[in-house]
Coordinates of C-alpha atoms in Angstrom, one line a residue:
Chain A
M1 CA 47.5 59.6 38.0
S2 CA 46.2 62.7 36.2
R3 CA 46.9 66.0 34.6
V4 CA 44.8 68.8 35.9
M5 CA 44.2 72.1 34.2
V6 CA 43.1 75.0 36.4
V7 CA 41.4 77.7 34.4
G8 CA 41.5 81.1 36.1
V9 CA 44.8 80.6 37.9
A10 CA 45.8 84.3 38.3
R11 CA 43.1 84.9 40.9
Y12 CA 43.4 84.1 44.6
L13 CA 41.4 80.8 44.8
G14 CA 42.6 79.6 41.4
A15 CA 46.3 80.1 42.4
R16 CA 45.7 78.4 45.8
L17 CA 43.9 75.5 44.3
A18 CA 46.6 74.9 41.7
R19 CA 49.2 74.8 44.4
L20 CA 47.2 72.5 46.6
L21 CA 46.7 70.1 43.7
S22 CA 50.3 70.2 42.7
E23 CA 51.1 68.9 46.2
D24 CA 48.7 66.0 46.0
P25 CA 50.2 62.6 45.2
K26 CA 47.2 61.7 43.0
V27 CA 48.0 64.5 40.6
D28 CA 50.9 64.3 38.3
R29 CA 50.9 67.7 36.7
V30 CA 49.0 70.9 37.2
I31 CA 48.6 73.3 34.3
G32 CA 47.4 76.8 35.1
V33 CA 45.7 78.9 32.5
D34 CA 44.9 82.6 32.6
V35 CA 45.4 85.9 30.7
L36 CA 48.0 87.0 33.2
P37 CA 50.5 85.0 35.2
P38 CA 49.5 84.8 38.9
P39 CA 50.8 87.8 40.9
S40 CA 52.8 85.9 43.5
A41 CA 55.6 84.3 41.5
D42 CA 55.8 81.1 43.6
L43 CA 53.7 78.8 41.4
G44 CA 55.7 75.8 42.6
A45 CA 55.4 72.9 40.2
I46 CA 52.7 74.5 38.1
D47 CA 53.0 74.9 34.4
F48 CA 51.6 78.3 33.5
V49 CA 50.0 78.7 30.1
E50 CA 49.0 82.2 29.0
A51 CA 45.7 82.0 27.2
D52 CA 42.5 84.1 26.9
I53 CA 39.5 81.9 27.4
T54 CA 37.3 84.1 25.4
T55 CA 39.2 83.1 22.3
S56 CA 40.1 79.9 20.6
A57 CA 43.5 80.1 22.4
I58 CA 42.0 77.9 25.1
N59 CA 41.4 75.2 22.5
K60 CA 45.1 75.2 21.5
A61 CA 46.1 75.2 25.2
I62 CA 44.0 72.1 25.9
A63 CA 45.1 70.4 22.7
R64 CA 48.7 70.9 23.6
S65 CA 48.7 70.1 27.3
R66 CA 46.2 67.2 27.1
P67 CA 44.7 67.5 30.6
D68 CA 42.5 64.7 32.1
V69 CA 40.6 67.1 34.4
V70 CA 39.6 70.7 33.7
V71 CA 38.7 72.9 36.6
H72 CA 36.8 76.0 35.5
M73 CA 37.4 78.8 38.1
N74 CA 37.0 81.7 35.7
I75 CA 33.5 82.9 36.4
L76 CA 33.7 86.4 37.8
A77 CA 31.3 87.5 40.5
T78 CA 31.8 91.3 40.2
R79 CA 32.1 93.6 37.3
A80 CA 35.0 95.3 39.0
D81 CA 37.0 92.0 38.7
A82 CA 36.6 92.2 34.9
G83 CA 36.7 95.9 34.4
G84 CA 33.0 96.5 33.7
R85 CA 29.8 94.6 33.1
V86 CA 30.5 94.0 29.4
P87 CA 33.9 92.3 29.8
Q88 CA 32.5 90.4 32.8
K89 CA 29.7 88.9 30.7
E90 CA 32.2 88.3 27.9
I91 CA 34.5 86.4 30.2
N92 CA 31.8 84.5 32.0
V93 CA 29.6 83.4 29.1
I94 CA 31.8 83.5 26.0
G95 CA 34.7 82.2 28.0
T96 CA 32.7 79.2 29.2
M97 CA 31.5 78.5 25.7
Q98 CA 35.0 78.5 24.3
L99 CA 36.3 76.3 27.2
L100 CA 33.4 73.8 26.7
A101 CA 34.0 73.7 23.0
A102 CA 37.6 72.9 23.6
C103 CA 36.8 70.2 26.1
Q104 CA 34.2 68.7 23.8
R105 CA 36.9 68.5 21.1
S106 CA 39.5 67.0 23.4
D107 CA 40.0 63.2 23.6
T108 CA 41.8 63.4 26.9
V109 CA 39.4 65.3 29.1
R110 CA 37.3 62.9 31.3
K111 CA 36.3 65.2 34.0
L112 CA 35.1 68.8 34.3
V113 CA 34.7 70.7 37.6
V114 CA 32.9 74.0 37.5
K115 CA 33.1 76.5 40.3
S116 CA 29.6 78.0 40.2
S117 CA 27.6 80.0 42.7
T118 CA 24.3 79.9 44.7
A119 CA 23.6 83.2 42.9
V120 CA 21.9 81.0 40.3
Y121 CA 18.9 80.9 42.7
G122 CA 18.6 84.7 42.8
A123 CA 17.4 86.5 45.9
S124 CA 13.7 87.5 46.2
P125 CA 10.9 87.8 48.8
S126 CA 9.1 84.9 47.2
A127 CA 12.1 82.5 47.5
P128 CA 11.8 79.4 49.7
A129 CA 13.9 79.4 52.9
L130 CA 16.3 76.8 51.5
F131 CA 17.1 76.1 47.9
A132 CA 17.8 72.6 46.9
E133 CA 20.0 71.9 43.8
D134 CA 17.0 71.1 41.6
M135 CA 15.3 74.4 42.3
A136 CA 17.5 76.7 40.2
Q137 CA 15.3 76.5 37.1
N138 CA 12.3 78.2 38.6
A139 CA 14.3 80.8 40.5
M140 CA 13.3 84.4 39.8
A141 CA 14.6 87.7 38.5
R142 CA 18.0 87.3 37.2
S143 CA 20.4 89.9 36.0
G144 CA 24.1 90.5 35.9
Y145 CA 26.2 87.8 37.6
E146 CA 23.1 85.7 38.5
K147 CA 22.2 85.5 34.9
D148 CA 25.8 84.7 33.9
A149 CA 26.0 81.9 36.4
S150 CA 22.7 80.4 35.2
E151 CA 23.8 80.7 31.6
V152 CA 27.1 79.1 32.3
E153 CA 25.4 76.2 34.0
A154 CA 23.0 75.9 31.1
Y155 CA 26.0 75.5 28.7
V156 CA 27.6 73.0 31.1
R157 CA 24.4 71.0 31.0
G158 CA 24.5 71.0 27.2
F159 CA 28.0 69.8 27.4
T160 CA 27.0 67.0 29.7
R161 CA 24.5 65.8 27.1
R162 CA 26.9 65.9 24.3
R163 CA 29.8 64.3 26.1
P164 CA 28.1 61.8 28.5
D165 CA 31.5 60.1 28.9
V166 CA 32.9 63.1 30.8
D167 CA 32.1 63.4 34.5
V168 CA 30.8 66.8 35.3
T169 CA 30.7 68.3 38.8
I170 CA 29.2 71.7 39.4
L171 CA 29.8 73.2 42.9
R172 CA 27.5 76.0 43.8
F173 CA 29.3 78.0 46.5
V174 CA 27.7 80.4 48.9
N175 CA 29.8 83.6 49.6
V176 CA 33.4 82.6 50.3
L177 CA 35.0 84.4 53.3
G178 CA 38.0 84.0 55.4
P179 CA 41.2 85.7 56.6
A180 CA 42.8 86.3 53.2
I181 CA 40.2 86.4 50.4
R182 CA 39.0 89.7 49.0
T183 CA 35.4 89.8 47.8
V184 CA 32.6 92.4 47.6
L185 CA 31.3 91.0 50.9
S186 CA 34.7 91.2 52.7
E187 CA 35.2 94.8 51.6
Y188 CA 31.7 95.6 52.6
F189 CA 32.2 94.3 56.2
V190 CA 35.4 96.3 56.7
L191 CA 33.7 99.6 56.2
P192 CA 33.6 101.5 59.6
V193 CA 29.9 102.3 59.1
V194 CA 28.1 99.8 57.0
P195 CA 25.1 100.8 54.8
V196 CA 22.2 98.3 55.3
V197 CA 18.7 98.3 54.0
F198 CA 16.2 99.7 56.5
G199 CA 13.8 97.1 58.0
R200 CA 15.7 94.1 56.5
D201 CA 18.0 91.6 58.1
P202 CA 19.0 89.1 55.4
R203 CA 20.0 85.6 56.3
F204 CA 23.1 84.1 54.6
Q205 CA 25.5 81.3 54.8
L206 CA 29.3 81.4 54.3
V207 CA 31.9 79.0 53.3
H208 CA 35.5 79.4 54.6
E209 CA 38.1 79.8 51.9
E210 CA 39.9 76.6 53.1
D211 CA 36.7 74.6 52.8
C212 CA 36.0 76.1 49.4
L213 CA 39.5 74.9 48.2
D214 CA 39.0 71.5 49.9
A215 CA 35.7 71.0 48.2
L216 CA 37.1 71.9 44.8
K217 CA 40.1 69.6 45.4
L218 CA 37.8 66.7 46.4
A219 CA 35.7 67.1 43.3
T220 CA 38.9 67.3 41.2
V221 CA 40.6 64.3 42.7
E222 CA 37.7 62.0 43.4
S223 CA 34.8 61.1 41.1
R224 CA 31.7 62.9 42.4
P225 CA 29.6 63.9 39.4
G226 CA 26.5 66.1 40.0
I227 CA 25.5 69.5 41.2
F228 CA 26.1 70.4 44.8
N229 CA 25.5 73.4 47.0
V230 CA 28.5 74.0 49.2
A231 CA 28.1 76.0 52.5
G232 CA 29.3 75.9 56.1
D233 CA 26.8 74.9 58.8
G234 CA 24.4 77.4 60.2
F235 CA 23.3 80.9 59.3
L236 CA 24.1 84.5 60.2
V237 CA 21.8 87.5 59.8
L238 CA 23.3 90.7 58.7
S239 CA 22.8 92.6 62.0
Q240 CA 24.4 89.7 63.8
A241 CA 27.4 89.7 61.5
L242 CA 27.9 93.4 61.9
A243 CA 27.7 93.0 65.7
R244 CA 30.3 90.3 65.5
A245 CA 32.5 92.6 63.5
G246 CA 31.8 95.5 65.8
R247 CA 30.5 97.5 62.9
L248 CA 27.7 100.2 63.1
P249 CA 24.9 99.7 60.6
M250 CA 23.6 102.7 58.7
P251 CA 20.1 102.0 57.6
L252 CA 19.1 103.4 54.2
P253 CA 15.8 103.0 52.3
T254 CA 17.7 101.1 49.5
L255 CA 21.3 100.2 48.6
G256 CA 20.4 100.4 44.9
S257 CA 20.2 104.2 44.5
P258 CA 23.0 105.8 42.5
I259 CA 23.9 108.1 45.5
V260 CA 24.5 105.1 47.8
R261 CA 26.5 103.2 45.1
G262 CA 28.6 106.3 44.4
L263 CA 29.3 106.8 48.1
M264 CA 30.3 103.2 48.5
R265 CA 32.5 103.3 45.5
R266 CA 34.2 106.4 46.9
A267 CA 34.6 104.7 50.3
G268 CA 36.8 102.2 48.5
I269 CA 34.4 99.4 48.5
A270 CA 34.0 97.4 45.3
D271 CA 31.2 98.5 43.1
M272 CA 27.9 96.9 44.1
D273 CA 25.5 95.9 41.4
S274 CA 21.8 94.9 41.7
V275 CA 22.7 91.3 42.3
Q276 CA 24.6 92.2 45.5
T277 CA 22.1 94.8 46.7
R278 CA 19.2 92.3 46.2
F279 CA 21.2 89.7 48.2
L280 CA 21.7 92.2 51.0
T281 CA 18.0 92.9 51.0
H282 CA 16.4 89.5 50.8
G283 CA 19.3 87.1 51.7
R284 CA 19.3 83.5 50.7
G285 CA 19.6 80.0 52.1
V286 CA 20.6 76.8 50.5
D287 CA 20.1 73.1 51.4
T288 CA 23.4 71.3 51.9
S289 CA 22.2 67.7 52.5
R290 CA 23.4 66.6 49.1
M291 CA 26.8 68.0 49.8
R292 CA 27.0 65.7 52.9
E293 CA 25.4 62.6 51.5
Q294 CA 26.6 62.5 47.9
L295 CA 29.6 64.8 47.6
M296 CA 30.6 63.4 51.0
F297 CA 32.1 66.7 51.9
V298 CA 32.1 68.0 55.5
P299 CA 33.2 71.6 55.9
R300 CA 35.6 72.2 58.7
F301 CA 34.3 75.7 59.4
S302 CA 30.7 76.8 60.1
T303 CA 29.2 80.0 58.8
V304 CA 30.0 81.7 62.1
D305 CA 33.5 80.3 62.2
A306 CA 34.3 81.6 58.7
F307 CA 33.0 85.0 59.6
D308 CA 34.9 85.1 62.9
A309 CA 38.1 84.0 61.1
F310 CA 37.6 86.9 58.7
V311 CA 36.9 89.4 61.5
E312 CA 40.0 88.2 63.5
A313 CA 42.2 88.8 60.5
R314 CA 40.7 91.9 59.0
A315 CA 37.9 93.7 60.9
R316 CA 39.0 94.0 64.6
G317 CA 38.8 97.4 66.4
G318 CA 35.4 98.5 65.2
I319 CA 33.3 100.9 67.2
L320 CA 31.4 98.1 68.8
D321 CA 34.3 95.7 69.1
R322 CA 33.7 92.7 71.3
E323 CA 36.3 93.8 73.8
R324 CA 34.9 97.2 74.2
V325 CA 31.4 95.8 74.7
A326 CA 32.8 93.3 77.3
A327 CA 34.6 96.2 79.1
V328 CA 31.4 98.3 79.3
D329 CA 29.5 95.2 80.4
Q330 CA 32.1 94.7 83.2
V331 CA 31.8 98.3 84.3
L332 CA 28.0 98.1 84.4
R333 CA 28.2 94.9 86.4
S334 CA 30.5 96.3 89.0
V335 CA 28.4 99.5 89.3
C336 CA 25.4 97.3 89.9
G337 CA 27.4 95.1 92.3
L338 CA 26.8 92.0 90.0
D339 CA 30.4 91.1 89.4
G340 CA 30.7 88.6 92.2
R341 CA 27.4 86.9 91.3
Q342 CA 28.3 85.6 87.9
A343 CA 31.2 83.6 89.3
G344 CA 29.0 82.3 92.2
L345 CA 26.4 81.0 89.8
D346 CA 29.0 79.2 87.7
V347 CA 30.2 77.4 90.8
I348 CA 26.7 76.2 91.7
E349 CA 26.1 74.9 88.2
Chain B
M1 CA 30.3 99.7 100.5
T2 CA 26.6 99.3 99.7
S3 CA 26.2 98.6 96.1
L4 CA 23.1 99.3 94.0
I5 CA 22.2 95.7 94.2
D6 CA 21.8 95.6 97.9
M7 CA 19.3 98.4 97.8
L8 CA 17.3 96.9 95.0
G9 CA 17.0 93.4 96.3
D10 CA 17.5 90.0 94.7
E11 CA 14.7 90.0 92.2
M12 CA 15.9 93.2 90.6
A13 CA 19.5 91.8 90.6
G14 CA 18.3 88.8 88.7
R15 CA 16.5 91.0 86.2
A16 CA 19.5 93.3 85.8
E17 CA 21.7 90.3 85.3
R18 CA 19.5 88.8 82.7
F19 CA 19.2 92.2 80.9
L20 CA 22.9 92.8 80.8
G21 CA 23.5 89.3 79.5
F22 CA 20.9 89.7 76.8
A23 CA 22.2 93.2 75.8
R24 CA 25.8 91.9 75.6
R25 CA 24.7 88.9 73.5
R26 CA 22.9 91.2 71.1
L27 CA 25.7 93.7 70.9
T28 CA 28.3 91.0 70.1
G29 CA 26.1 89.0 67.8
D30 CA 26.4 86.0 70.2
F31 CA 23.1 84.3 69.3
T32 CA 21.9 81.8 66.7
V33 CA 19.1 81.9 64.1
D34 CA 17.9 78.8 62.4
S35 CA 17.8 78.2 58.6
F36 CA 14.5 80.0 58.4
G37 CA 15.8 83.1 60.2
F38 CA 14.0 82.3 63.5
D39 CA 15.6 84.0 66.5
A40 CA 14.3 82.2 69.6
E41 CA 16.0 84.5 72.1
L42 CA 14.6 87.6 70.5
T43 CA 11.2 86.2 70.1
E44 CA 11.0 85.1 73.8
N45 CA 12.5 88.2 75.3
V46 CA 11.2 91.0 73.1
L47 CA 8.7 90.1 70.4
L48 CA 6.2 88.0 72.5
P49 CA 6.4 90.2 75.6
A50 CA 5.6 93.2 73.3
L51 CA 2.4 91.5 72.2
R52 CA 1.4 90.2 75.6
P53 CA -0.5 93.3 76.9
L54 CA -2.6 93.2 73.7
Y55 CA -3.3 89.5 74.2
R56 CA -4.1 89.6 77.9
N57 CA -5.7 93.0 78.6
W58 CA -7.0 94.2 75.3
F59 CA -8.4 91.1 73.6
R60 CA -8.7 89.1 76.8
V61 CA -7.9 85.9 74.8
E62 CA -9.5 82.8 76.1
V63 CA -7.9 79.6 74.9
R64 CA -9.7 76.2 74.7
G65 CA -8.5 72.8 73.8
I66 CA -4.8 73.5 74.1
D67 CA -4.2 69.8 74.9
N68 CA -5.1 69.1 71.3
V69 CA -1.8 70.6 70.3
P70 CA 0.8 67.8 70.6
A71 CA 3.6 68.4 73.1
D72 CA 6.3 67.3 70.7
G73 CA 6.7 66.4 67.1
A74 CA 5.4 67.9 63.9
A75 CA 1.8 69.1 63.6
L76 CA 0.0 71.5 61.4
I77 CA -2.4 74.0 62.9
V78 CA -5.0 75.2 60.4
A79 CA -7.0 78.3 61.4
N80 CA -9.4 80.8 60.0
H81 CA -8.1 84.2 59.0
S82 CA -9.7 87.6 59.6
G83 CA -9.4 91.1 60.9
T84 CA -8.1 93.2 58.0
V85 CA -4.6 93.2 59.6
P86 CA -3.4 89.6 60.3
V87 CA -3.2 90.1 64.1
D88 CA -4.9 86.7 64.6
S89 CA -1.7 84.8 63.6
L90 CA 0.3 86.7 66.2
M91 CA -2.3 86.0 68.9
T92 CA -2.3 82.3 68.0
Q93 CA 1.5 82.2 68.2
L94 CA 1.2 83.8 71.7
A95 CA -1.6 81.4 72.7
V96 CA 0.4 78.4 71.8
H97 CA 3.5 79.6 73.5
D98 CA 1.9 80.9 76.7
E99 CA -0.8 78.4 77.3
H100 CA 0.8 75.2 76.1
P101 CA 2.8 73.3 78.9
A102 CA 5.7 72.8 76.5
S103 CA 5.7 76.5 75.5
R104 CA 6.1 75.6 71.9
H105 CA 6.8 78.1 69.1
L106 CA 4.3 78.2 66.3
R107 CA 6.0 78.6 63.0
A108 CA 3.5 80.6 61.0
L109 CA 3.3 80.6 57.2
G110 CA 3.0 84.0 55.6
A111 CA 2.1 85.3 52.1
T112 CA 4.7 86.7 49.7
L113 CA 3.5 90.3 50.6
V114 CA 4.8 89.8 54.2
F115 CA 8.3 89.1 52.9
Q116 CA 8.2 92.1 50.5
L117 CA 7.6 94.7 53.1
P118 CA 10.5 96.1 55.1
V119 CA 10.3 95.7 58.9
V120 CA 7.4 93.3 58.6
S121 CA 9.5 90.8 56.7
D122 CA 12.3 91.1 59.2
L123 CA 10.0 90.6 62.2
A124 CA 8.2 87.8 60.5
R125 CA 11.4 85.8 60.0
K126 CA 12.8 86.6 63.4
S127 CA 9.6 85.4 65.1
G128 CA 9.7 82.1 63.2
S129 CA 7.5 82.7 60.2
T130 CA 8.4 81.6 56.7
L131 CA 7.0 81.8 53.2
A132 CA 3.9 79.7 52.6
C133 CA 5.3 77.4 50.0
N134 CA 5.5 73.6 49.9
E135 CA 9.2 73.3 50.3
D136 CA 9.3 75.3 53.5
V137 CA 6.2 73.6 55.1
E138 CA 7.7 70.2 54.4
K139 CA 11.1 71.2 55.8
L140 CA 9.5 72.5 58.9
L141 CA 7.3 69.5 59.4
A142 CA 10.2 67.1 58.7
G143 CA 12.1 69.0 61.4
G144 CA 9.3 68.2 63.9
E145 CA 8.1 71.8 64.2
L146 CA 4.6 73.1 65.0
V147 CA 3.5 74.9 61.8
G148 CA 0.6 77.3 61.6
V149 CA -1.3 78.0 58.3
W150 CA -4.1 80.4 57.5
P151 CA -5.3 78.9 54.2
E152 CA -7.9 81.6 53.4
G153 CA -5.0 84.1 52.9
F154 CA -6.0 87.6 51.9
K155 CA -9.5 86.5 50.9
G156 CA -10.0 85.8 54.6
V157 CA -8.3 88.8 56.2
G158 CA -9.6 91.3 53.7
K159 CA -13.2 90.3 53.6
P160 CA -15.9 92.9 54.5
Y161 CA -17.4 93.0 58.0
S162 CA -20.7 91.8 56.6
E163 CA -19.2 88.4 55.7
R164 CA -17.7 87.9 59.2
Y165 CA -17.2 84.3 60.4
Q166 CA -18.0 82.9 56.9
L167 CA -15.0 80.9 55.8
Q168 CA -13.6 81.6 52.3
R169 CA -12.0 79.0 50.0
F170 CA -9.2 77.1 51.7
G171 CA -6.6 77.8 49.0
R172 CA -5.8 74.8 46.8
G173 CA -5.4 72.4 49.7
G174 CA -1.6 72.6 49.6
F175 CA -1.4 72.5 53.4
V176 CA -3.3 69.2 53.4
A177 CA -0.9 67.7 50.8
A178 CA 2.1 68.8 52.9
A179 CA 0.6 67.3 56.1
L180 CA -0.1 64.0 54.2
R181 CA 3.4 63.9 52.8
S182 CA 5.0 64.3 56.2
G183 CA 2.3 62.3 58.2
A184 CA 1.8 65.2 60.6
P185 CA -1.6 65.6 62.3
I186 CA -3.8 68.5 61.4
V187 CA -5.2 70.6 64.3
P188 CA -8.2 72.7 63.3
C189 CA -8.1 76.0 65.1
S190 CA -11.1 78.4 65.3
I191 CA -10.5 82.0 66.2
V192 CA -13.3 84.3 67.3
G193 CA -12.8 87.9 67.9
A194 CA -10.4 89.0 65.2
E195 CA -13.3 89.8 62.8
E196 CA -14.3 92.8 65.0
I197 CA -10.8 94.5 65.5
Y198 CA -10.9 96.5 62.3
P199 CA -14.4 96.0 60.9
M200 CA -14.0 96.7 57.2
I201 CA -16.9 98.5 55.7
A202 CA -15.4 99.3 52.4
N203 CA -12.3 98.8 50.3
A204 CA -10.4 101.7 48.7
D205 CA -10.0 99.5 45.6
F206 CA -8.5 102.1 43.3
L207 CA -5.8 103.1 45.7
A208 CA -5.1 99.5 46.5
R209 CA -4.5 98.7 42.9
L210 CA -2.3 101.8 42.5
L211 CA -0.1 100.7 45.5
R212 CA -0.3 97.0 44.5
L213 CA -1.8 95.9 47.8
P214 CA -4.5 93.3 48.0
Y215 CA -6.9 95.9 49.6
I216 CA -6.9 99.1 51.6
P217 CA -9.5 99.0 54.4
I218 CA -12.0 101.6 55.3
T219 CA -13.3 101.0 58.8
P220 CA -15.5 103.1 61.1
T221 CA -12.3 104.6 62.6
F222 CA -9.8 104.4 59.7
P223 CA -8.8 106.7 58.0
W224 CA -11.2 109.1 59.6
L225 CA -9.4 109.3 63.0
G226 CA -5.9 109.3 61.5
P227 CA -3.4 107.3 63.5
A228 CA -6.0 106.7 66.3
G229 CA -7.9 104.7 63.7
L230 CA -5.0 102.2 63.8
V231 CA -5.9 101.1 67.3
P232 CA -7.8 97.8 67.1
L233 CA -11.2 97.7 68.7
P234 CA -11.1 95.7 72.0
S235 CA -13.1 92.7 71.0
K236 CA -13.3 89.6 73.2
W237 CA -11.4 86.7 71.7
I238 CA -11.7 82.9 71.9
I239 CA -9.2 80.6 70.3
E240 CA -10.2 76.9 70.2
F241 CA -7.9 74.1 69.1
G242 CA -10.0 71.2 67.9
E243 CA -9.2 67.4 67.9
P244 CA -6.2 66.5 65.8
I245 CA -7.0 64.8 62.5
E246 CA -4.4 62.1 61.8
T247 CA -2.9 61.9 58.4
E248 CA -0.5 59.0 58.9
N249 CA -2.9 56.2 57.8
Y250 CA -3.7 57.5 54.3
G251 CA -0.7 55.6 52.8
D252 CA 1.8 56.6 50.1
G253 CA 0.7 58.7 47.3
A254 CA -2.3 60.1 49.2
A255 CA -0.8 63.6 48.9
D256 CA -1.0 63.3 45.1
D257 CA -4.6 62.1 45.1
P258 CA -6.8 65.2 44.6
M259 CA -9.9 63.4 45.9
V260 CA -8.2 62.6 49.3
V261 CA -6.8 66.2 49.5
F262 CA -10.2 67.8 48.7
D263 CA -12.0 65.6 51.2
L264 CA -9.6 66.3 53.9
T265 CA -9.6 70.0 53.2
D266 CA -13.4 70.1 53.4
R267 CA -13.4 68.2 56.6
V268 CA -11.0 70.7 58.2
R269 CA -12.9 73.6 56.8
D270 CA -16.3 72.3 58.1
T271 CA -14.9 71.6 61.5
I272 CA -13.6 75.2 61.8
Q273 CA -16.9 76.7 60.4
Q274 CA -19.1 74.8 62.8
T275 CA -16.9 75.6 65.8
L276 CA -16.9 79.3 64.8
H277 CA -20.8 79.3 64.8
T278 CA -20.9 77.8 68.2
L279 CA -18.2 80.0 69.7
V280 CA -19.8 83.2 68.3
E281 CA -23.1 82.3 69.8
E282 CA -21.5 81.5 73.1
R283 CA -19.6 84.7 73.3
G284 CA -22.6 86.9 72.8
N285 CA -21.6 90.6 72.8
P286 CA -18.3 90.9 70.8
F287 CA -16.9 93.6 73.0
I288 CA -17.7 92.4 76.6

């Protein structure tokens, strides 16, 4: 029986998690905190508390609502979400410090769940193919969000030392994608022609939005302290993802130049910063064995499933759409007189 | 109605069939890469076939002792490195795939520079290479893969022609520690022929430092002949795989015992050095 506070409830995943938890029999009460109320008014049985986590207002909110579990979902991946790099850093770093200070004060909080990101590992040519959870410290070249996420985790580690009685779970998610969520990556893949870095084909993993919520819920409801990478099975490379979405790649020497960034901004895609362009140059892989063995979480969707679910909902009808390719293939087969053969082979097998 | 297929015959039909299937899988992204970025279908159908003429007709690679490469399970192939441009690792990959009855893929370990360069980094990952770091080697070996390492690194590839077939330092023995940790056998591999493809007579040191490259070669043909200088000389190659050295019986903690690691490193190095001397002598004229 517990009272759960979800910090960052105005955003898509925060609002969905709060709803999901409010429907769980193990949770008595869900308190949602954010600077604005969630856009869709149907909060169900959630108590909304308006508080800015970059101020001591969060301390009052925690003192008043006396939660047992605090879920920190207020770490923003893009500066566009916050309205610039300065407020982004303010919300991520100062917000976390204020929240942790309040949790440290509280005599009710016994569990803290932090939604972090695999961005803490950075993306570089000298990165190992798969990052395990204990390899974040020696990761390279951090700036922007990568640096924020690492600093946030450093403060959380400090908190763990000062309050050893509180269970702390840090979930490092790979990019979240699915039919509904809007992220820099989702907006990138709906461009009709997608700028890519020439001569690079980054590998990446995805986690489906439903799996992301399930993992957060599991960490909130059960006791699974520790740091865990969370990703769906398998990998995609960028060219393969674009092919699956029927998108044409436009190779450019770099995505980091002001011209390219300006063009992408004008094309309506969220502002990319160096963290995203580095990710789209070098890619990243994380090891998920700890997720299976210790968090005991099994994602329902693989990386490819998550991407296909996104394509089905948002990116059909591209120039190289699957159906068009299949139609051309069919035409070529009948021109060559191959159309009967495929069926014949199948029968033999 | 006579279709195109009846005129071309069955073999062509099969080829067209395979090509269309391949093209469609590529255009719809219907293939898989492993966690290191290895794309087996692309490697078998495009990358290795592109290298085959060089392997068969230009360098006329002769492979010896392929039976020393295990048919399944993890193993670490350790080879000498030379030739200014690391073509030897590509040829070894092809030798293992084409000559071994199990057609195994050799997962080569590359330097950071490989993964810094556009195109090169992409092709390296697609063909199964990964960064030469302990984490990756151990993951590959734990997964039962055949891993190839060239421990001399740039000291080996970028050495002057006058020092040909003289092994450089074998790194810090990291590869031996990795093999000990996973109990995988070490297969010493000696490559003769790569030294002569781009004989490096000097190094444009200043320019190299300016461009942050380990070296910029000056060969009898490069840069004097322009792009024609990029054509490797047609040397005769011999790749010999030696007897595997077992690492299973060293016991726990051997990987952290520097003495064991140094001894084993020297043993592998000496084996390759001696085989190189024998092979060079046997081959005689490097270009016939």
